[in-house]
Structures are given as structure tokens and as C-alpha cells.
Coordinates of C-alpha atoms in Angstrom, one line a residue:
Chain A
M29 CA -57.2 171.6 -56.7
T30 CA -54.7 173.6 -58.6
M31 CA -54.7 173.3 -62.3
I32 CA -52.0 173.9 -65.0
L33 CA -53.3 174.1 -68.6
G34 CA -56.5 172.4 -67.6
V35 CA -54.8 169.5 -65.9
P36 CA -54.6 168.9 -62.1
V37 CA -51.1 169.5 -60.8
A38 CA -51.0 166.1 -59.1
V39 CA -51.7 164.3 -62.4
L40 CA -49.2 166.4 -64.3
F41 CA -46.4 165.8 -61.8
G42 CA -47.4 162.1 -61.4
Q43 CA -47.0 161.6 -65.1
L44 CA -43.8 163.6 -65.1
L45 CA -42.4 161.4 -62.5
L46 CA -43.3 158.3 -64.5
G47 CA -41.7 159.9 -67.4
V48 CA -38.5 160.6 -65.6
I49 CA -38.4 156.9 -64.4
N50 CA -39.0 155.6 -67.9
G51 CA -36.3 158.1 -69.0
A52 CA -33.9 156.6 -66.4
F53 CA -34.4 153.2 -68.0
Y54 CA -34.0 154.6 -71.5
A55 CA -30.8 156.3 -70.3
L56 CA -29.4 153.1 -68.8
L57 CA -30.2 151.0 -71.8
S58 CA -29.0 153.5 -74.5
L59 CA -25.9 154.0 -72.4
G60 CA -25.1 150.3 -72.6
L61 CA -25.8 150.3 -76.3
A62 CA -23.5 153.3 -76.8
V63 CA -20.7 151.7 -74.8
I64 CA -20.9 148.5 -76.9
F65 CA -21.2 150.4 -80.1
G66 CA -18.1 152.4 -79.3
L67 CA -15.7 149.6 -79.4
L68 CA -17.5 146.8 -81.3
K69 CA -19.3 149.1 -83.8
I70 CA -22.4 146.9 -83.5
I71 CA -25.9 147.6 -82.3
N72 CA -26.6 145.0 -79.7
F73 CA -30.0 143.7 -80.7
A74 CA -29.9 141.3 -77.8
H75 CA -29.9 144.3 -75.4
G76 CA -33.6 144.0 -74.6
A77 CA -33.4 140.3 -74.0
L78 CA -30.4 140.8 -71.6
Y79 CA -32.3 143.5 -69.8
M80 CA -35.2 141.0 -69.4
L81 CA -32.7 138.4 -68.3
G82 CA -31.5 140.7 -65.5
A83 CA -35.1 141.1 -64.2
L84 CA -35.9 137.4 -64.6
V85 CA -32.7 136.2 -62.8
T86 CA -33.7 138.5 -59.9
V87 CA -37.1 137.0 -59.6
V88 CA -36.0 133.4 -60.1
M89 CA -33.2 133.8 -57.6
F90 CA -35.6 135.2 -55.0
D91 CA -38.2 132.5 -55.6
A92 CA -35.7 129.6 -55.6
F93 CA -33.1 130.7 -53.1
G94 CA -34.6 133.7 -51.3
V95 CA -31.8 135.9 -52.6
N96 CA -32.8 139.5 -51.6
Y97 CA -33.0 142.6 -53.7
W98 CA -29.7 144.1 -52.6
V99 CA -27.7 140.9 -53.4
S100 CA -29.5 140.7 -56.7
L101 CA -28.6 144.2 -57.5
F102 CA -24.9 143.0 -57.8
V103 CA -25.2 139.3 -58.5
A104 CA -27.8 139.4 -61.4
P105 CA -25.8 142.0 -63.5
L106 CA -22.7 140.0 -62.8
L107 CA -24.2 136.7 -63.9
V108 CA -25.8 138.2 -67.0
G109 CA -22.6 140.1 -67.8
C110 CA -20.7 136.8 -67.7
F111 CA -23.3 135.4 -70.1
G112 CA -22.6 138.4 -72.3
V113 CA -18.9 137.8 -72.3
L114 CA -19.7 134.2 -73.5
I115 CA -21.8 135.6 -76.3
E116 CA -19.0 137.8 -77.3
Y117 CA -16.3 135.2 -77.1
F118 CA -18.1 132.3 -78.8
L119 CA -20.3 134.1 -81.3
L120 CA -19.6 137.8 -82.0
R121 CA -15.8 137.4 -82.1
R122 CA -16.1 134.9 -85.0
I123 CA -17.7 137.4 -87.3
A124 CA -16.0 140.5 -86.0
H125 CA -14.2 141.1 -89.3
E126 CA -17.3 140.7 -91.4
D127 CA -19.8 143.5 -92.3
H128 CA -21.3 144.9 -89.0
I129 CA -24.8 144.1 -90.4
Y130 CA -24.0 140.4 -89.6
S131 CA -23.3 141.1 -86.0
L132 CA -26.6 142.9 -85.8
L133 CA -28.4 139.9 -87.3
L134 CA -26.5 137.6 -85.0
T135 CA -27.6 139.4 -81.9
F136 CA -31.1 139.5 -83.2
G137 CA -31.0 135.7 -83.4
V138 CA -29.6 135.6 -79.9
A139 CA -32.5 137.7 -78.7
L140 CA -35.1 135.5 -80.5
L141 CA -33.4 132.4 -79.0
I142 CA -33.3 133.6 -75.4
Q143 CA -36.8 135.1 -75.5
G144 CA -38.2 131.9 -77.2
I145 CA -36.7 129.5 -74.7
L146 CA -37.7 131.6 -71.6
T147 CA -41.2 132.1 -73.0
N148 CA -41.6 128.3 -73.0
I149 CA -40.5 128.1 -69.4
Y150 CA -42.1 131.1 -67.8
G151 CA -44.9 132.0 -70.1
V152 CA -45.8 135.6 -71.1
S153 CA -48.2 136.5 -68.3
G154 CA -45.6 138.1 -66.0
L155 CA -44.1 137.1 -62.7
R156 CA -44.5 138.9 -59.4
Y157 CA -41.7 140.4 -57.5
S158 CA -42.3 142.2 -54.3
M159 CA -40.2 145.2 -53.5
P160 CA -38.0 145.3 -50.4
D161 CA -39.8 146.6 -47.3
V162 CA -37.5 149.6 -47.0
F163 CA -39.2 151.1 -50.1
S164 CA -42.8 150.7 -49.0
G165 CA -44.6 154.0 -48.8
G166 CA -43.4 157.3 -49.9
V167 CA -43.2 161.0 -49.1
N168 CA -45.8 163.7 -49.8
L169 CA -44.1 166.6 -51.5
G170 CA -47.1 168.9 -51.2
F171 CA -47.8 169.0 -54.9
M172 CA -47.4 165.2 -55.4
F173 CA -46.8 161.9 -53.8
L174 CA -43.3 160.4 -54.4
P175 CA -43.0 156.6 -53.7
Y176 CA -39.6 155.8 -52.2
Y177 CA -38.8 153.1 -54.7
R178 CA -39.3 155.4 -57.6
A179 CA -37.0 158.0 -56.1
W180 CA -34.4 155.3 -55.5
V181 CA -34.6 154.2 -59.1
I182 CA -34.0 157.7 -60.4
V183 CA -31.1 158.4 -58.0
V184 CA -29.3 155.1 -58.6
A185 CA -29.8 155.2 -62.3
L186 CA -28.3 158.7 -62.5
L187 CA -25.4 157.6 -60.3
V188 CA -24.6 154.6 -62.5
C189 CA -24.9 156.8 -65.6
F190 CA -22.5 159.4 -64.1
G191 CA -20.1 156.6 -62.9
T192 CA -20.0 155.2 -66.4
W193 CA -19.4 158.6 -67.9
F194 CA -16.7 159.3 -65.4
M195 CA -15.0 155.9 -66.0
I196 CA -15.0 156.3 -69.8
E197 CA -14.0 160.0 -70.0
K198 CA -11.7 160.4 -67.0
T199 CA -9.9 157.2 -66.1
K200 CA -7.0 155.3 -67.6
L201 CA -9.2 152.3 -68.5
G202 CA -11.6 154.7 -70.2
S203 CA -8.8 156.2 -72.2
Y204 CA -7.9 152.7 -73.5
L205 CA -11.5 152.3 -74.5
R206 CA -11.7 155.5 -76.3
A207 CA -8.4 154.8 -78.0
G208 CA -9.7 151.4 -79.1
T209 CA -12.7 153.1 -80.7
E210 CA -10.3 155.2 -82.8
D211 CA -7.8 152.6 -83.9
S212 CA -7.8 149.1 -82.3
Q213 CA -4.9 147.9 -84.4
L214 CA -2.6 150.6 -83.1
M215 CA -3.8 149.8 -79.6
Q216 CA -2.8 146.2 -80.1
G217 CA 0.6 147.4 -81.3
F218 CA 1.1 149.2 -78.0
G219 CA 0.7 145.9 -76.2
I220 CA -2.8 146.3 -75.0
N221 CA -4.9 143.2 -75.0
V222 CA -7.7 144.4 -77.4
P223 CA -9.7 141.2 -77.6
L224 CA -9.9 141.1 -73.8
L225 CA -10.9 144.8 -73.8
V226 CA -13.6 144.0 -76.4
S227 CA -15.0 141.1 -74.3
L228 CA -15.0 143.2 -71.1
T229 CA -16.7 146.1 -72.9
Y230 CA -19.4 143.9 -74.2
G231 CA -19.8 142.4 -70.8
F232 CA -20.0 145.8 -69.2
G233 CA -22.7 147.0 -71.6
V234 CA -24.7 143.9 -70.9
M235 CA -24.3 144.5 -67.2
L236 CA -25.8 147.9 -67.6
A237 CA -28.8 146.3 -69.3
A238 CA -29.1 143.7 -66.6
F239 CA -28.8 146.3 -63.9
A240 CA -31.7 148.2 -65.5
G241 CA -33.6 144.9 -65.5
V242 CA -33.1 144.4 -61.7
L243 CA -34.3 148.0 -61.1
A244 CA -37.3 147.3 -63.2
A245 CA -38.3 144.0 -61.5
P246 CA -40.3 145.5 -58.6
I247 CA -42.2 148.0 -60.7
Y248 CA -42.7 146.5 -64.1
S249 CA -44.3 143.2 -64.9
V250 CA -41.4 140.7 -65.3
S251 CA -41.9 138.4 -68.4
P252 CA -39.7 137.1 -71.2
V253 CA -41.2 139.5 -73.6
M254 CA -40.6 142.7 -71.5
G255 CA -37.5 143.7 -73.4
G256 CA -38.6 143.4 -77.0
N257 CA -40.7 146.5 -77.5
L258 CA -38.7 148.5 -75.0
L259 CA -35.6 148.0 -77.1
I260 CA -37.2 149.5 -80.2
V261 CA -38.0 152.7 -78.2
V262 CA -34.4 152.7 -77.0
F263 CA -33.2 152.4 -80.6
A264 CA -35.3 155.5 -81.4
V265 CA -33.7 157.3 -78.4
V266 CA -30.3 156.3 -79.6
V267 CA -31.0 157.7 -83.1
I268 CA -32.4 160.9 -81.6
G269 CA -29.3 161.4 -79.4
G270 CA -26.8 160.2 -82.0
M271 CA -24.0 157.8 -81.1
G272 CA -21.6 160.7 -80.5
S273 CA -21.3 160.9 -76.8
I274 CA -22.0 159.0 -73.6
A275 CA -23.5 162.1 -72.0
G276 CA -25.7 162.6 -75.0
A277 CA -27.2 159.1 -74.6
V278 CA -28.1 159.8 -71.0
I279 CA -29.6 163.3 -71.5
T280 CA -31.6 162.1 -74.5
G281 CA -32.9 159.1 -72.6
L282 CA -34.2 161.3 -69.7
L283 CA -35.6 163.9 -72.1
M284 CA -37.5 161.4 -74.1
G285 CA -39.0 159.9 -70.9
V286 CA -40.3 163.3 -69.9
I287 CA -41.7 164.1 -73.3
E288 CA -43.5 160.7 -73.3
G289 CA -44.9 161.5 -69.8
L290 CA -46.2 164.9 -70.9
T291 CA -47.8 163.3 -73.9
K292 CA -49.6 160.9 -71.7
V293 CA -51.2 163.9 -69.9
F294 CA -52.2 166.0 -72.9
Y295 CA -52.7 163.4 -75.6
P296 CA -52.8 159.9 -74.3
E297 CA -53.4 158.2 -77.6
G298 CA -50.1 159.5 -78.9
S299 CA -47.9 158.5 -76.0
A300 CA -46.7 155.3 -77.6
A301 CA -45.7 157.0 -80.8
V302 CA -44.4 160.3 -79.7
I303 CA -40.7 159.3 -79.4
F304 CA -40.8 157.9 -82.9
L305 CA -42.3 161.2 -84.2
V306 CA -39.6 163.1 -82.4
M307 CA -37.1 160.8 -84.1
V308 CA -38.5 161.6 -87.6
V309 CA -38.4 165.4 -86.9
V310 CA -34.8 165.2 -85.5
L311 CA -33.7 163.2 -88.5
L312 CA -35.1 165.7 -90.9
I313 CA -33.5 168.6 -89.2
R314 CA -30.3 167.0 -87.9
P315 CA -29.6 163.7 -89.7
S316 CA -26.8 162.8 -87.3
G317 CA -28.9 163.2 -84.2
L318 CA -28.8 165.8 -81.4
F319 CA -25.3 164.9 -80.1
G320 CA -24.0 163.0 -83.1
K321 CA -20.7 163.8 -84.6
E322 CA -20.5 161.8 -87.8
A323 CA -21.9 163.2 -91.0
Chain B
M4 CA 0.7 143.6 -132.1
M5 CA -1.3 141.6 -134.6
A6 CA -0.9 138.4 -132.6
E7 CA -1.8 140.1 -129.4
S8 CA -5.1 141.6 -130.7
A9 CA -6.0 138.3 -132.3
N10 CA -5.4 136.7 -129.0
A11 CA -7.6 139.4 -127.3
S12 CA -10.5 138.9 -129.7
E13 CA -10.2 135.2 -129.2
I14 CA -10.5 135.7 -125.4
R15 CA -13.4 138.0 -125.9
A16 CA -15.2 135.5 -128.1
S17 CA -14.7 132.8 -125.6
I18 CA -16.0 135.0 -122.8
V19 CA -19.1 135.8 -124.9
Q20 CA -19.6 132.2 -125.6
Q21 CA -19.2 131.3 -121.9
R22 CA -21.7 134.0 -121.0
K23 CA -24.2 132.7 -123.5
A24 CA -23.8 129.2 -122.2
D25 CA -24.4 130.5 -118.6
D26 CA -27.5 132.4 -119.8
R27 CA -28.8 129.2 -121.4
K28 CA -28.2 127.3 -118.2
K29 CA -30.0 129.9 -116.2
L30 CA -32.9 129.9 -118.6
M31 CA -33.2 126.2 -118.4
V32 CA -33.2 126.3 -114.6
N33 CA -35.9 129.0 -114.6
L34 CA -38.0 127.1 -117.1
V35 CA -37.9 124.0 -115.0
L36 CA -38.9 125.9 -111.9
L37 CA -41.7 127.6 -113.8
A38 CA -43.0 124.2 -114.9
L39 CA -42.9 123.0 -111.3
L40 CA -44.8 126.0 -110.1
L41 CA -47.4 125.5 -112.8
V42 CA -48.1 121.9 -111.8
A43 CA -47.6 122.3 -108.1
P44 CA -51.3 122.8 -107.1
A45 CA -52.0 119.4 -108.4
V46 CA -49.8 117.9 -105.7
L47 CA -49.7 120.5 -102.8
Y48 CA -52.5 122.4 -101.1
P49 CA -52.9 125.7 -103.1
V50 CA -53.3 127.9 -100.0
F51 CA -50.0 126.7 -98.6
L52 CA -48.4 127.4 -102.0
M53 CA -49.9 130.9 -102.1
K54 CA -48.5 131.6 -98.7
I55 CA -45.1 130.7 -99.9
L56 CA -45.5 132.8 -103.1
C57 CA -46.6 135.8 -101.1
F58 CA -43.6 135.6 -98.7
A59 CA -41.3 134.8 -101.6
L60 CA -42.4 138.1 -103.4
F61 CA -41.9 139.9 -100.1
A62 CA -38.4 138.5 -99.7
V63 CA -37.5 139.2 -103.3
A64 CA -38.6 142.8 -102.8
F65 CA -36.5 143.0 -99.6
N66 CA -33.5 141.4 -101.3
L67 CA -33.5 144.2 -103.9
L68 CA -32.3 146.4 -101.0
L69 CA -30.2 144.1 -98.9
G70 CA -28.7 141.9 -101.6
F71 CA -28.3 144.3 -104.5
T72 CA -28.1 147.8 -102.8
G73 CA -26.5 146.8 -99.5
L74 CA -29.2 148.5 -97.3
L75 CA -30.5 146.5 -94.4
S76 CA -34.1 147.6 -93.8
F77 CA -35.5 146.4 -90.5
G78 CA -38.9 147.9 -91.2
H79 CA -40.2 146.1 -94.2
A80 CA -43.2 144.7 -92.2
A81 CA -44.6 148.2 -92.4
F82 CA -45.0 148.0 -96.2
L83 CA -46.4 144.5 -96.1
A84 CA -49.0 145.6 -93.6
T85 CA -49.8 148.9 -95.3
G86 CA -50.4 147.1 -98.6
G87 CA -52.5 144.4 -96.8
Y88 CA -54.6 146.8 -94.7
T89 CA -55.3 149.2 -97.5
T90 CA -56.5 146.4 -99.8
G91 CA -58.4 144.8 -97.0
Y92 CA -60.1 148.1 -96.0
L93 CA -61.1 149.0 -99.6
L94 CA -62.4 145.5 -100.5
S95 CA -64.4 145.0 -97.4
T96 CA -65.8 148.6 -97.2
Y97 CA -66.6 149.4 -100.9
A98 CA -68.6 146.8 -102.8
N99 CA -67.7 148.4 -106.2
V100 CA -64.0 148.2 -105.7
T101 CA -62.8 145.2 -107.7
T102 CA -60.0 142.9 -106.4
E103 CA -57.4 144.1 -108.8
M104 CA -58.2 147.7 -108.0
G105 CA -57.8 146.9 -104.3
I106 CA -54.4 145.3 -104.9
I107 CA -53.2 148.2 -107.0
A108 CA -54.4 150.7 -104.3
G109 CA -52.6 148.7 -101.6
T110 CA -49.4 148.7 -103.7
A111 CA -49.7 152.4 -104.3
A112 CA -50.1 153.1 -100.6
A113 CA -47.1 151.1 -99.7
T114 CA -45.1 152.8 -102.4
L115 CA -46.0 156.2 -101.0
L116 CA -45.1 155.1 -97.5
G117 CA -41.8 153.8 -99.0
L118 CA -41.1 157.3 -100.5
F119 CA -41.7 158.9 -97.1
F120 CA -39.5 156.3 -95.2
G121 CA -36.9 156.7 -97.9
L122 CA -36.8 160.5 -97.7
V123 CA -36.2 160.3 -94.0
T124 CA -33.7 157.4 -93.9
I125 CA -31.8 157.4 -97.1
R126 CA -29.0 159.6 -96.0
R127 CA -28.0 157.2 -93.2
Q128 CA -26.1 154.0 -93.6
G129 CA -25.6 150.6 -92.2
I130 CA -26.9 150.0 -88.7
Y131 CA -28.3 153.5 -88.4
F132 CA -30.4 152.8 -91.4
A133 CA -31.6 149.5 -89.9
M134 CA -32.5 151.2 -86.6
I135 CA -34.4 154.1 -88.2
T136 CA -36.4 151.9 -90.5
L137 CA -37.3 149.7 -87.5
A138 CA -38.4 152.7 -85.5
L139 CA -40.5 154.1 -88.4
A140 CA -42.1 150.7 -88.9
Q141 CA -43.1 150.7 -85.2
L142 CA -44.8 154.0 -85.8
V143 CA -46.9 152.3 -88.5
F144 CA -47.6 149.5 -86.1
F145 CA -49.0 151.9 -83.5
F146 CA -51.1 153.6 -86.1
L147 CA -52.6 150.3 -87.2
V148 CA -53.4 149.3 -83.5
Q149 CA -55.2 152.6 -82.8
A150 CA -56.7 153.7 -86.1
P151 CA -60.5 153.4 -86.0
F152 CA -60.8 151.4 -89.3
T153 CA -58.2 148.6 -88.8
G154 CA -60.0 146.5 -86.2
G155 CA -57.2 147.1 -83.6
E156 CA -55.8 144.0 -82.0
D157 CA -58.2 141.7 -83.9
G158 CA -57.2 142.9 -87.4
M159 CA -59.5 142.8 -90.4
H160 CA -61.5 139.6 -91.1
G161 CA -63.7 138.4 -93.9
V162 CA -62.2 140.4 -96.7
P163 CA -63.9 139.2 -99.9
R164 CA -61.7 137.7 -102.5
G165 CA -64.1 138.9 -105.2
Y166 CA -63.8 138.4 -109.0
L167 CA -60.8 138.9 -111.1
F168 CA -61.7 141.4 -113.9
G169 CA -65.3 140.8 -112.9
L170 CA -65.1 137.3 -114.5
I171 CA -63.1 134.7 -112.6
D172 CA -64.3 133.7 -109.2
L173 CA -61.3 133.9 -106.9
Q174 CA -63.1 132.0 -104.2
N175 CA -61.8 129.0 -106.2
N176 CA -58.4 128.2 -104.8
T177 CA -56.9 127.0 -108.1
A178 CA -57.9 130.2 -109.9
M179 CA -56.6 132.2 -107.0
Y180 CA -53.3 130.3 -107.1
Y181 CA -52.6 131.1 -110.8
F182 CA -53.5 134.7 -110.2
V183 CA -51.0 134.9 -107.3
L184 CA -48.4 133.1 -109.4
A185 CA -48.8 135.6 -112.2
I186 CA -48.3 138.5 -109.7
F187 CA -45.3 136.8 -108.2
L188 CA -43.8 136.3 -111.6
F189 CA -44.4 139.9 -112.4
G190 CA -42.5 141.0 -109.3
Y191 CA -39.7 138.5 -109.7
I192 CA -39.1 139.3 -113.4
L193 CA -39.3 143.1 -112.6
V194 CA -36.5 142.7 -110.0
Q195 CA -34.5 140.5 -112.4
R196 CA -34.8 143.2 -115.1
I197 CA -33.8 145.9 -112.6
V198 CA -30.8 144.0 -111.3
T199 CA -29.4 143.2 -114.7
S200 CA -30.0 146.7 -116.1
P201 CA -27.4 149.5 -116.1
Y202 CA -29.3 150.9 -113.1
G203 CA -28.9 147.6 -111.3
Q204 CA -25.1 147.7 -112.0
I205 CA -24.9 151.1 -110.4
L206 CA -26.8 149.8 -107.4
K207 CA -24.2 147.0 -107.1
A208 CA -21.4 149.5 -107.4
I209 CA -23.0 151.5 -104.5
K210 CA -23.2 148.3 -102.5
Q211 CA -19.6 147.4 -103.1
N212 CA -18.0 150.8 -102.7
E213 CA -20.2 153.8 -102.1
P214 CA -17.6 156.5 -101.9
R215 CA -16.2 155.4 -105.3
A216 CA -19.7 155.5 -106.8
V217 CA -20.0 159.1 -105.4
S218 CA -16.7 160.0 -106.9
L219 CA -17.7 158.7 -110.3
G220 CA -20.4 161.3 -110.2
Y221 CA -23.5 159.2 -109.4
N222 CA -26.2 160.7 -107.2
V223 CA -26.0 157.8 -104.9
N224 CA -28.9 158.9 -102.6
Q225 CA -31.3 159.2 -105.5
Y226 CA -30.4 155.7 -106.8
K227 CA -30.9 154.2 -103.3
L228 CA -34.1 156.1 -102.8
I229 CA -35.5 154.7 -106.1
A230 CA -34.5 151.2 -105.1
F231 CA -36.1 151.7 -101.7
V232 CA -39.4 152.9 -103.1
I233 CA -39.6 150.0 -105.6
S234 CA -38.8 147.5 -102.8
A235 CA -41.5 149.0 -100.6
G236 CA -44.0 148.9 -103.4
L237 CA -43.3 145.3 -104.2
A238 CA -43.5 144.4 -100.5
G239 CA -46.9 146.2 -100.4
L240 CA -48.0 144.2 -103.4
A241 CA -47.1 141.0 -101.5
G242 CA -49.1 142.2 -98.5
S243 CA -52.1 143.1 -100.7
V244 CA -52.2 139.7 -102.3
K245 CA -51.7 138.0 -99.0
T246 CA -54.7 139.8 -97.6
V247 CA -56.8 138.7 -100.6
V248 CA -55.6 135.1 -100.3
F249 CA -56.2 134.7 -96.5
Q250 CA -59.1 137.2 -96.5
L251 CA -57.6 138.9 -93.4
A252 CA -55.1 141.6 -92.5
S253 CA -53.6 141.0 -89.1
L254 CA -51.3 143.0 -86.8
N255 CA -48.7 140.2 -87.1
D256 CA -47.8 141.5 -90.6
A257 CA -46.9 144.9 -89.0
H258 CA -45.0 143.5 -86.1
W259 CA -41.2 143.8 -86.1
H260 CA -40.9 140.1 -85.9
M261 CA -42.2 140.0 -89.5
S262 CA -39.3 142.4 -90.5
G263 CA -36.9 140.0 -88.9
E264 CA -38.5 137.0 -90.6
V265 CA -38.1 138.4 -94.1
I266 CA -34.4 139.1 -93.2
L267 CA -34.1 135.4 -92.2
M268 CA -35.8 134.2 -95.4
T269 CA -33.5 136.2 -97.6
L270 CA -30.4 135.4 -95.6
I271 CA -31.0 131.7 -95.5
G272 CA -31.9 131.5 -99.2
G273 CA -28.9 133.6 -100.2
T274 CA -28.7 137.4 -100.3
G275 CA -27.6 138.9 -103.6
T276 CA -29.0 135.9 -105.6
L277 CA -32.3 136.2 -107.4
L278 CA -33.6 132.8 -106.5
G279 CA -32.3 132.9 -102.9
P280 CA -35.2 134.7 -101.3
V281 CA -37.7 132.4 -103.0
V282 CA -36.0 129.3 -101.7
G283 CA -35.6 131.0 -98.3
A284 CA -39.3 131.9 -98.1
A285 CA -40.3 128.4 -99.0
F286 CA -37.9 127.0 -96.4
V287 CA -39.1 129.2 -93.6
V288 CA -42.8 128.9 -94.3
N289 CA -42.5 125.2 -94.6
L290 CA -40.4 124.9 -91.4
E291 CA -42.9 127.0 -89.5
Y292 CA -45.8 124.8 -90.8
Q293 CA -44.0 121.6 -90.0
L294 CA -43.1 122.8 -86.5
S295 CA -46.6 124.0 -85.8
Q296 CA -47.9 120.5 -86.5
G297 CA -45.6 118.8 -84.0
A298 CA -44.6 118.8 -80.4
L299 CA -42.2 121.7 -81.0
A300 CA -45.1 124.2 -81.8
D301 CA -44.1 126.5 -79.0
W302 CA -40.5 126.5 -79.9
V303 CA -40.8 128.2 -83.3
D304 CA -39.3 131.5 -82.2
A305 CA -36.4 129.8 -80.4
I306 CA -35.7 127.6 -83.3
L307 CA -35.8 130.5 -85.8
G308 CA -33.4 132.3 -83.5
G309 CA -31.1 129.3 -83.5
I310 CA -31.2 129.1 -87.3
F311 CA -30.5 132.8 -87.5
I312 CA -27.4 132.4 -85.4
L313 CA -26.2 129.3 -87.4
T314 CA -26.8 131.0 -90.7
V315 CA -24.9 134.1 -89.8
L316 CA -22.0 132.2 -88.3
A317 CA -21.5 129.4 -90.8
F318 CA -23.7 129.9 -93.8
R319 CA -23.7 133.5 -94.9
S320 CA -24.1 132.8 -98.6
G321 CA -27.3 131.0 -98.0
I322 CA -28.7 127.9 -99.7
V323 CA -28.6 129.2 -103.3
G324 CA -25.3 131.0 -102.7
E325 CA -23.7 127.8 -101.4
I326 CA -25.0 125.8 -104.3
Q327 CA -23.6 128.3 -106.8
K328 CA -20.2 128.2 -105.1
F329 CA -20.3 124.4 -105.2
L330 CA -21.2 124.4 -108.9
K331 CA -18.5 126.9 -109.7
K332 CA -15.9 124.9 -107.9
N333 CA -16.8 121.7 -109.5
L334 CA -17.9 122.6 -113.1
H335 CA -15.2 125.1 -114.2

């Protein structure tokens, strides 16, 4: 078997693939955080819980009503997104004028509440969700085996990321969004319904998280606690990338996934910590992050 | 002119008098509370009280940052755990390390870690600061899970309480209680002195308007760093004492839930008040205990989350803050 740096090629590429997939999830989640941060200026601590909700809704809808994967891919994010709009409307809006720290704490409370309730209903052991038959099997690329579902995850995640970037940077709606980030009062003066825009933005960011959750359902163990630890990694990714750009969030996400995958090959004990170490190094060299603009 | 200055000095005198009266009132409140703490073990189970005191010290340390400097650290569990694990490791490995040496070493370790955290984070503000401290604390968590001497998932058990100054047997809960109370008072009074000192005034200025503090020529980052290191050290002290009390150091102390819990304690008691975190710690510890006894044992997390939401929405001054507001409105 061919070896690279004392590691079999198949192992290396296998871990790289896993890394890219994890990276795709990091990218989707940090993208949602960045979108929400842009207009609301808060870090959505409930993001991990809403990602979990996306996955859980998928599983529950399948078990209870036989709703298939393809329908879930649209319906679950929509449902969770509506839930997000409710959170924004009934909770976040009421403290929008307070210090942003309070919104962070509020969303932290929301995360605890959702996670706590669902843990009581579904336990922490993890639910099974079988992937659609289309995706069974995979293709042998010669140097590695690529399961179809994993390929699908990477492709669709990248498409969604690109679509979001396109919408925010190139469309009229996106220009409103960006203008709202700069000066929401002036926007209001121009007759644009800023509160509605804020609600929809939060809902959209939540939808991205839930969409990632649906994608994750067939390959990760679905349980109420699946989002908690993931979110902290995504926070580190966000800090590394800086909140400056949408593209930055996506690139950093993928990059960190790959770095994590490589660490698993060469120094498995450090794989859980490597992203946090990268964060420390980046902060010491570039305090505003790789793509960050603010000082 | 004359009449005006006479008027001014009169006003000044009345302000001084008012302040003295306020100080006297505060002193009375503190003395009453101290008396209550001294007799408490006669009524309540000492170990339960010690748990409250440990978390109260932890929350007081945390509040030095959030309440008096305006920095939200989401990684204070790291200091609690570092203090606890250092003390636990030293006491259970080396027979000739006395209890007080172990506690001092734990505090020192947490202080050093605080210096490192501070150097990395202090230039960032607000939510960035919160996220970075959270991520750094997670790093400490991973270290404690994997390091060979921490007992991994199980944590450290059977840490000996030992003898205080080689004389007093700390296995006795009452003796242990008064030792913990003394340490708590040390931390509480230290924070009180810091907050009321000129240095504390500058911290408050930074909290209220950082750019102005910068323009007045203060080296803001240095002031914040010192506050961060002190806060970390005191949190480590709380962790060290907690390990001695319960004779174990567990991963729960390092988990980010713990960082969230100390925020809740401080918030619910009242940020920016001295007594708030103590009241908040007593409230949360007691609530968790009561819930764990009843039918709602599995709902602790959800209930804490709900309380978090309610506090942020409707109750941001906290218990002590609301009482102070009420008194001000009705007494003056």
C-alpha cells in the first residue's frame, strides 16, 4: 500500500474526507452565526440547540409520519426557522436596545431550555435515522472510497454557502441587509421595515443551522445534546475567521475541518483541541481574526 | 459669593453626613449577615453551607469582571477546575503537602492560567471576549479529560482533607466550615476593598465608557488584565477549597455548563452589587438541591434555562439590585 509520511494513503484521504465534511458543517453553522451577527449584533448561543432541533425534527417526522429525507430537507429548516422567528419576536426584540451581552445570555437560556426539555423526552443516547436508499454505497476513486452521502453533504453544503453569499453580496435584499448592518435607523428612515428584516434575518440564520441538522441526521448520532459541544468549536472557528466576511466564515470552516482531520491522522490525542490551539495562535498574531476587519 | 460658598459647604456637609449614614447602614447589614453565617452550622447541614460558600466565592470573583469591569467571561469554569485539580492532585499524591499549601498552590495555578487567558483575550471586547474565553476554557477541559494524572472521565476521588496548620482536623465538618468561611470572607473583603479603591473606580470608568477612560490616559488593557488575573485567582481559590470540602475534583467543574451557572448566579443575585453574587449562589445551589430531591430532578437544566430567560427579560438588576432600587425609592 502506498504511504505518505508513514501513513497509508487510504487512511490519510479517509480522514481528510471526514475533515472536509466536518468543515462543511462548521461552515454552515458559522455562516448562520455570521448572518445573525451582522444585523442583530448578537452571538446566537442557541445555534447549537437549533441545529439539533433540525436533526431531531427530521427523525421525529420520519418516525411519526414517515416523512422522507427530501421533504425534511425543506420542511424541517422551515419549521425550525419559524420557531426562530418566534424567539426573535417574543424574546430577543424586547431587549434589543440593551447591552448585547444580555442577548447572548438570553439565547444561552433558550439553548438550556430546549436542550433540557428534549433530553427529558428523548434521552441522550441518540436516535437512529436511516439514510435514503439513493445514497447507499459509494464510489471507489482508486486512492480512497467515497460514500455517496458524504459527497452529497459536501456538494449541497457548498451550494447553500455559495447561495447565501450570493444573496447577501449580490442581490437587492442582500443590499438591504448590509445597509441595515451599517445603520438601521437610516434604513428605517428610507421606509424599509427594519424590524421585519431583523426577524427574517434571524429566521434565516436559524434555518441554516436547522438545514445543517437535517444533513447531519443520517451520519451523526441524533440526540438533544449533539449541538452543545459542536457550538463551542464553531465559536472558535468564528473567532479564527473573524466576523468580517461571509466568505471568510465559509473558508475558515472548511479549513478548520481539514486541519482537524489531518490532526486525527498524525496526532489523534490532539484532534479535539487543535482548533482551539489554532485560535490562540491566530489571536496572538492577528487579534481580529483571519478575515476580520474591526480593530 | 459668600452666601453661595456657605451654601456649597452646607451641601457638602450634608452629602458627607448622608454617606456616613449609608456606610453605617451597610456595616450593620454586613454585621448581621456575618452573625448569621457564624451561627448557621447550628441550624443547617455544614457541607451544604460550604457548597454555597464555595460557589459564592466563585461568583464574587466572577462579578469582579462582569459587574465591576464589564467583561463577560464565559470560561471561568477553567479557573475553578484548575484550582480544584491542582489542589486535589497535590494533596492526594504528596503526603507532606499540607492542606493550606495545596490550596495556595491551586490558587497560584489558576492565577497563572488567568494571566495566560488574559494576555490572549484582553484586547477583545464584548461578545468576542465571551467566545474566546469559552473556547480557551474548552481547551482546559480537553486537557483535564486526557491528562494522565486527572482520572479522566471519573475525576479525582478520595482527596484527603488533612489538618489545618497541622493542628485542626478538617475531617470535622464544623471545623471545615469555619475554615471555608474564613477563606470566603477573605475573598469577599478583598473584592470589596478592590471595588472601593481608586483602582476599582477606574475599573468602573472602563465599564461605563472605555474610550473615555482611554482618552483620560489610562492604560485600559493593563487595568482589565489585572482584574482578570485577580478574578481568575479567586475563582481558583474557590475551586481549591471546593475540592478539599468534597474530597473530589470532577470534570463537571471544567464543563462550560459551570461557566454558564456562575453567570446565572451573578445575574440572578445582581451584577455590580457586592452581595448579589452571594445571594445568587445561595439561591441557585439551594434551588438545584430542592429540585434534585423532588419529582423535577430531571428538569434542572430546563428550569435553569427558563430562569435565565426570565432574569434577562424582566429582572436584570437581580435580587439585591431590585431590593436596593426598592429601598432607594421608598426611603429617600
